[in-house]
PDB file of C-alpha atoms in Angstrom:
ATOM      1  CA  UNK A   1      76.065 224.199 104.839  1.00 38.00           C
ATOM      2  CA  UNK A   2      75.953 224.059 100.944  1.00 39.00           C
ATOM      3  CA  UNK A   3      74.545 221.072  99.473  1.00 37.00           C
ATOM      4  CA  UNK A   4      73.791 219.238  96.344  1.00 41.00           C
ATOM      5  CA  UNK A   5      70.206 217.968  96.570  1.00 37.00           C
ATOM      6  CA  UNK A   6      71.034 214.687  94.520  1.00 43.00           C
ATOM      7  CA  UNK A   7      73.858 213.274  92.626  1.00 47.00           C
ATOM      8  CA  UNK A   8      72.531 213.311  89.265  1.00 46.00           C
ATOM      9  CA  UNK A   9      73.985 211.322  86.317  1.00 47.00           C
ATOM     10  CA  UNK A  10      74.011 212.017  82.597  1.00 43.00           C
ATOM     11  CA  UNK A  11      72.706 209.483  80.474  1.00 39.00           C
ATOM     12  CA  UNK A  12      74.967 210.314  77.708  1.00 36.00           C
ATOM     13  CA  UNK A  13      77.982 208.766  79.786  1.00 38.00           C
ATOM     14  CA  UNK A  14      77.076 205.208  78.738  1.00 35.00           C
ATOM     15  CA  UNK A  15      77.430 206.121  75.187  1.00 36.00           C
ATOM     16  CA  UNK A  16      80.632 207.938  74.507  1.00 37.00           C
ATOM     17  CA  UNK A  17      80.369 207.399  70.898  1.00 36.00           C
ATOM     18  CA  UNK A  18      77.337 209.786  70.766  1.00 33.00           C
ATOM     19  CA  UNK A  19      79.683 212.721  70.787  1.00 35.00           C
ATOM     20  CA  UNK A  20      81.191 211.808  67.261  1.00 37.00           C
ATOM     21  CA  UNK A  21      77.953 210.120  65.696  1.00 36.00           C
ATOM     22  CA  UNK A  22      75.414 213.065  65.571  1.00 38.00           C
ATOM     23  CA  UNK A  23      72.512 210.820  64.067  1.00 34.00           C
ATOM     24  CA  UNK A  24      72.406 208.438  67.023  1.00 39.00           C
ATOM     25  CA  UNK A  25      70.270 209.441  70.172  1.00 46.00           C
ATOM     26  CA  UNK A  26      69.460 212.653  71.918  1.00 59.00           C
ATOM     27  CA  UNK A  27      72.308 212.639  74.393  1.00 58.00           C
ATOM     28  CA  UNK A  28      75.876 214.093  73.733  1.00 65.00           C
ATOM     29  CA  UNK A  29      78.768 213.586  76.121  1.00 65.00           C
ATOM     30  CA  UNK A  30      80.186 216.867  75.036  1.00 70.00           C
ATOM     31  CA  UNK A  31      76.972 218.885  75.241  1.00 73.00           C
ATOM     32  CA  UNK A  32      75.762 219.369  78.881  1.00 72.00           C
ATOM     33  CA  UNK A  33      72.465 220.572  77.665  1.00 77.00           C
ATOM     34  CA  UNK A  34      71.445 217.175  76.287  1.00 74.00           C
ATOM     35  CA  UNK A  35      72.054 215.419  79.474  1.00 72.00           C
ATOM     36  CA  UNK A  36      69.115 214.115  81.598  1.00 73.00           C
ATOM     37  CA  UNK A  37      68.573 213.158  85.167  1.00 75.00           C
ATOM     38  CA  UNK A  38      69.275 209.385  85.875  1.00 80.00           C
ATOM     39  CA  UNK A  39      69.029 207.284  89.217  1.00 85.00           C
ATOM     40  CA  UNK A  40      71.157 204.531  87.744  1.00 87.00           C
ATOM     41  CA  UNK A  41      73.887 203.816  90.454  1.00 91.00           C
ATOM     42  CA  UNK A  42      76.673 203.108  88.079  1.00 91.00           C
ATOM     43  CA  UNK A  43      76.045 206.470  86.119  1.00 88.00           C
ATOM     44  CA  UNK A  44      75.713 208.321  89.523  1.00 88.00           C
ATOM     45  CA  UNK A  45      79.232 206.951  90.636  1.00 92.00           C
ATOM     46  CA  UNK A  46      80.632 207.628  87.271  1.00 90.00           C
ATOM     47  CA  UNK A  47      79.254 211.346  87.552  1.00 87.00           C
ATOM     48  CA  UNK A  48      80.816 211.604  91.135  1.00 90.00           C
ATOM     49  CA  UNK A  49      84.252 210.490  89.695  1.00 93.00           C
ATOM     50  CA  UNK A  50      84.099 212.992  86.648  1.00 89.00           C
ATOM     51  CA  UNK A  51      82.239 215.919  88.263  1.00 86.00           C
ATOM     52  CA  UNK A  52      84.758 218.814  89.151  1.00 86.00           C
ATOM     53  CA  UNK A  53      83.535 219.017  92.811  1.00 83.00           C
ATOM     54  CA  UNK A  54      83.706 215.040  93.157  1.00 88.00           C
ATOM     55  CA  UNK A  55      86.970 213.615  91.973  1.00 92.00           C
ATOM     56  CA  UNK A  56      87.321 215.586  88.778  1.00 92.00           C
ATOM     57  CA  UNK A  57      88.803 212.864  86.777  1.00 94.00           C
ATOM     58  CA  UNK A  58      89.165 213.219  83.097  1.00 92.00           C
ATOM     59  CA  UNK A  59      86.725 211.176  80.651  1.00 89.00           C
ATOM     60  CA  UNK A  60      89.921 209.739  78.994  1.00 93.00           C
ATOM     61  CA  UNK A  61      90.542 208.129  82.248  1.00 95.00           C
ATOM     62  CA  UNK A  62      87.321 205.890  82.080  1.00 93.00           C
ATOM     63  CA  UNK A  63      87.726 202.246  81.033  1.00 94.00           C
ATOM     64  CA  UNK A  64      84.517 202.226  78.732  1.00 91.00           C
ATOM     65  CA  UNK A  65      84.801 198.562  78.061  1.00 92.00           C
ATOM     66  CA  UNK A  66      84.027 197.715  81.932  1.00 93.00           C
ATOM     67  CA  UNK A  67      81.638 200.610  82.584  1.00 91.00           C
ATOM     68  CA  UNK A  68      79.153 200.138  79.713  1.00 88.00           C
ATOM     69  CA  UNK A  69      78.156 196.483  80.694  1.00 90.00           C
ATOM     70  CA  UNK A  70      77.956 197.649  84.397  1.00 91.00           C
ATOM     71  CA  UNK A  71      75.708 200.590  83.531  1.00 88.00           C
ATOM     72  CA  UNK A  72      73.410 198.215  81.558  1.00 88.00           C
ATOM     73  CA  UNK A  73      73.530 195.801  84.579  1.00 90.00           C
ATOM     74  CA  UNK A  74      72.131 198.468  86.842  1.00 90.00           C
ATOM     75  CA  UNK A  75      69.409 198.996  84.439  1.00 88.00           C
ATOM     76  CA  UNK A  76      68.265 195.569  84.378  1.00 91.00           C
ATOM     77  CA  UNK A  77      64.564 194.762  85.346  1.00 93.00           C
ATOM     78  CA  UNK A  78      64.327 192.748  88.446  1.00 91.00           C
ATOM     79  CA  UNK A  79      61.020 190.863  89.150  1.00 92.00           C
ATOM     80  CA  UNK A  80      59.306 191.519  92.685  1.00 93.00           C
ATOM     81  CA  UNK A  81      57.621 188.785  94.699  1.00 91.00           C
ATOM     82  CA  UNK A  82      54.591 190.973  94.942  1.00 94.00           C
ATOM     83  CA  UNK A  83      54.567 191.295  91.237  1.00 95.00           C
ATOM     84  CA  UNK A  84      55.916 194.009  88.766  1.00 96.00           C
ATOM     85  CA  UNK A  85      59.643 194.897  88.320  1.00 95.00           C
ATOM     86  CA  UNK A  86      62.073 197.388  89.495  1.00 93.00           C
ATOM     87  CA  UNK A  87      65.548 198.515  88.304  1.00 91.00           C
ATOM     88  CA  UNK A  88      68.551 196.467  89.770  1.00 92.00           C
ATOM     89  CA  UNK A  89      70.587 199.286  91.240  1.00 91.00           C
ATOM     90  CA  UNK A  90      69.191 202.776  91.893  1.00 91.00           C
ATOM     91  CA  UNK A  91      70.626 205.591  94.085  1.00 89.00           C
ATOM     92  CA  UNK A  92      69.630 209.073  95.344  1.00 84.00           C
ATOM     93  CA  UNK A  93      71.676 210.810  98.001  1.00 83.00           C
ATOM     94  CA  UNK A  94      72.372 214.130  99.514  1.00 82.00           C
ATOM     95  CA  UNK A  95      76.128 215.472  99.556  1.00 81.00           C
ATOM     96  CA  UNK A  96      77.369 218.093 101.618  1.00 80.00           C
ATOM     97  CA  UNK A  97      80.325 220.146 100.374  1.00 78.00           C
ATOM     98  CA  UNK A  98      82.184 219.600 103.707  1.00 84.00           C
ATOM     99  CA  UNK A  99      81.596 215.670 103.592  1.00 87.00           C
ATOM    100  CA  UNK A 100      84.764 213.888 102.554  1.00 92.00           C
ATOM    101  CA  UNK A 101      84.306 212.816  99.007  1.00 91.00           C
ATOM    102  CA  UNK A 102      85.745 209.307  99.924  1.00 94.00           C
ATOM    103  CA  UNK A 103      82.710 208.935 102.122  1.00 93.00           C
ATOM    104  CA  UNK A 104      80.351 209.999  99.253  1.00 91.00           C
ATOM    105  CA  UNK A 105      82.153 207.455  96.833  1.00 94.00           C
ATOM    106  CA  UNK A 106      81.969 204.782  99.293  1.00 94.00           C
ATOM    107  CA  UNK A 107      78.226 205.153  99.770  1.00 91.00           C
ATOM    108  CA  UNK A 108      77.581 205.058  95.994  1.00 92.00           C
ATOM    109  CA  UNK A 109      79.625 202.086  95.684  1.00 94.00           C
ATOM    110  CA  UNK A 110      77.893 200.246  98.471  1.00 92.00           C
ATOM    111  CA  UNK A 111      74.616 201.074  96.985  1.00 91.00           C
ATOM    112  CA  UNK A 112      75.168 198.938  93.992  1.00 90.00           C
ATOM    113  CA  UNK A 113      77.699 196.345  95.097  1.00 90.00           C
ATOM    114  CA  UNK A 114      80.280 197.891  92.907  1.00 94.00           C
ATOM    115  CA  UNK A 115      84.081 198.056  93.058  1.00 95.00           C
ATOM    116  CA  UNK A 116      86.409 200.278  91.108  1.00 96.00           C
ATOM    117  CA  UNK A 117      89.846 199.116  89.925  1.00 96.00           C
ATOM    118  CA  UNK A 118      92.783 200.453  87.757  1.00 96.00           C
ATOM    119  CA  UNK A 119      93.922 198.822  84.495  1.00 96.00           C
ATOM    120  CA  UNK A 120      97.302 198.160  83.451  1.00 95.00           C
ATOM    121  CA  UNK A 121      96.818 201.378  81.429  1.00 95.00           C
ATOM    122  CA  UNK A 122      95.846 203.490  84.240  1.00 96.00           C
ATOM    123  CA  UNK A 123      92.263 203.655  83.420  1.00 96.00           C
ATOM    124  CA  UNK A 124      89.375 203.534  86.012  1.00 96.00           C
ATOM    125  CA  UNK A 125      87.330 200.256  85.534  1.00 96.00           C
ATOM    126  CA  UNK A 126      84.032 199.289  87.276  1.00 95.00           C
ATOM    127  CA  UNK A 127      83.048 195.626  88.313  1.00 94.00           C
ATOM    128  CA  UNK A 128      80.346 194.353  90.251  1.00 90.00           C
ATOM    129  CA  UNK A 129      77.778 191.637  90.249  1.00 82.00           C
ATOM    130  CA  UNK A 130      74.244 190.303  90.918  1.00 79.00           C
ATOM    131  CA  UNK A 131      73.436 188.824  94.038  1.00 70.00           C
ATOM    132  CA  UNK A 132      72.133 185.205  93.956  1.00 66.00           C
ATOM    133  CA  UNK A 133      71.407 182.494  96.383  1.00 63.00           C
ATOM    134  CA  UNK A 134      73.809 179.964  96.994  1.00 63.00           C
ATOM    135  CA  UNK A 135      72.465 176.339  95.907  1.00 60.00           C
ATOM    136  CA  UNK A 136      75.006 174.193  97.786  1.00 51.00           C
ATOM    137  CA  UNK A 137      75.252 174.230 101.589  1.00 51.00           C
ATOM    138  CA  UNK A 138      78.188 171.757 101.472  1.00 49.00           C
ATOM    139  CA  UNK A 139      81.173 173.806 102.308  1.00 48.00           C
ATOM    140  CA  UNK A 140      83.939 171.584 100.729  1.00 48.00           C
ATOM    141  CA  UNK A 141      82.029 171.816  97.422  1.00 49.00           C
ATOM    142  CA  UNK A 142      82.135 175.415  97.383  1.00 47.00           C
ATOM    143  CA  UNK A 143      85.940 175.749  97.953  1.00 46.00           C
ATOM    144  CA  UNK A 144      88.681 174.053  96.099  1.00 49.00           C
ATOM    145  CA  UNK A 145      90.744 171.529  98.071  1.00 49.00           C
ATOM    146  CA  UNK A 146      93.592 173.746  98.557  1.00 49.00           C
ATOM    147  CA  UNK A 147      91.176 176.265 100.426  1.00 45.00           C
ATOM    148  CA  UNK A 148      89.380 173.702 102.536  1.00 42.00           C
ATOM    149  CA  UNK A 149      88.541 174.356 105.952  1.00 44.00           C
ATOM    150  CA  UNK A 150      91.459 172.401 107.290  1.00 44.00           C
ATOM    151  CA  UNK A 151      93.793 174.826 105.487  1.00 42.00           C
ATOM    152  CA  UNK A 152      92.691 177.636 107.898  1.00 42.00           C
ATOM    153  CA  UNK A 153      93.126 175.811 111.108  1.00 41.00           C
TER     154      UNK A 153
END
């Protein structure tokens, strides 16, 4: 059974303008030799979507306005109770070539609380959030009146 040891992402993906601005940074989207390993969950998902043995989507199908903030979100430092920090969303996984690609995508999305969507222009967008603790325990204040508990009876 053939496998790819990890899904690796290319850090050039988060800056598509680097391919046309040679004086900025070291990574070039159009030069695979400049790509480096990344465990950023959003980049790994993007890699799986565009990798020929993943979904093989073309770069022109990516909605960069939604992906760039999501990639940066995954790289945010999160304080740990014991001290120190860690990055918000990271992933490392093994992929078997006989594993359904949808299962791999589902696993990647779950790892970072991420959802994909299609824009009106047919582009692939990314959304997700940050888990926070709810401050209110009162259910009626959480839902608008038209979605009150009595509406579900």
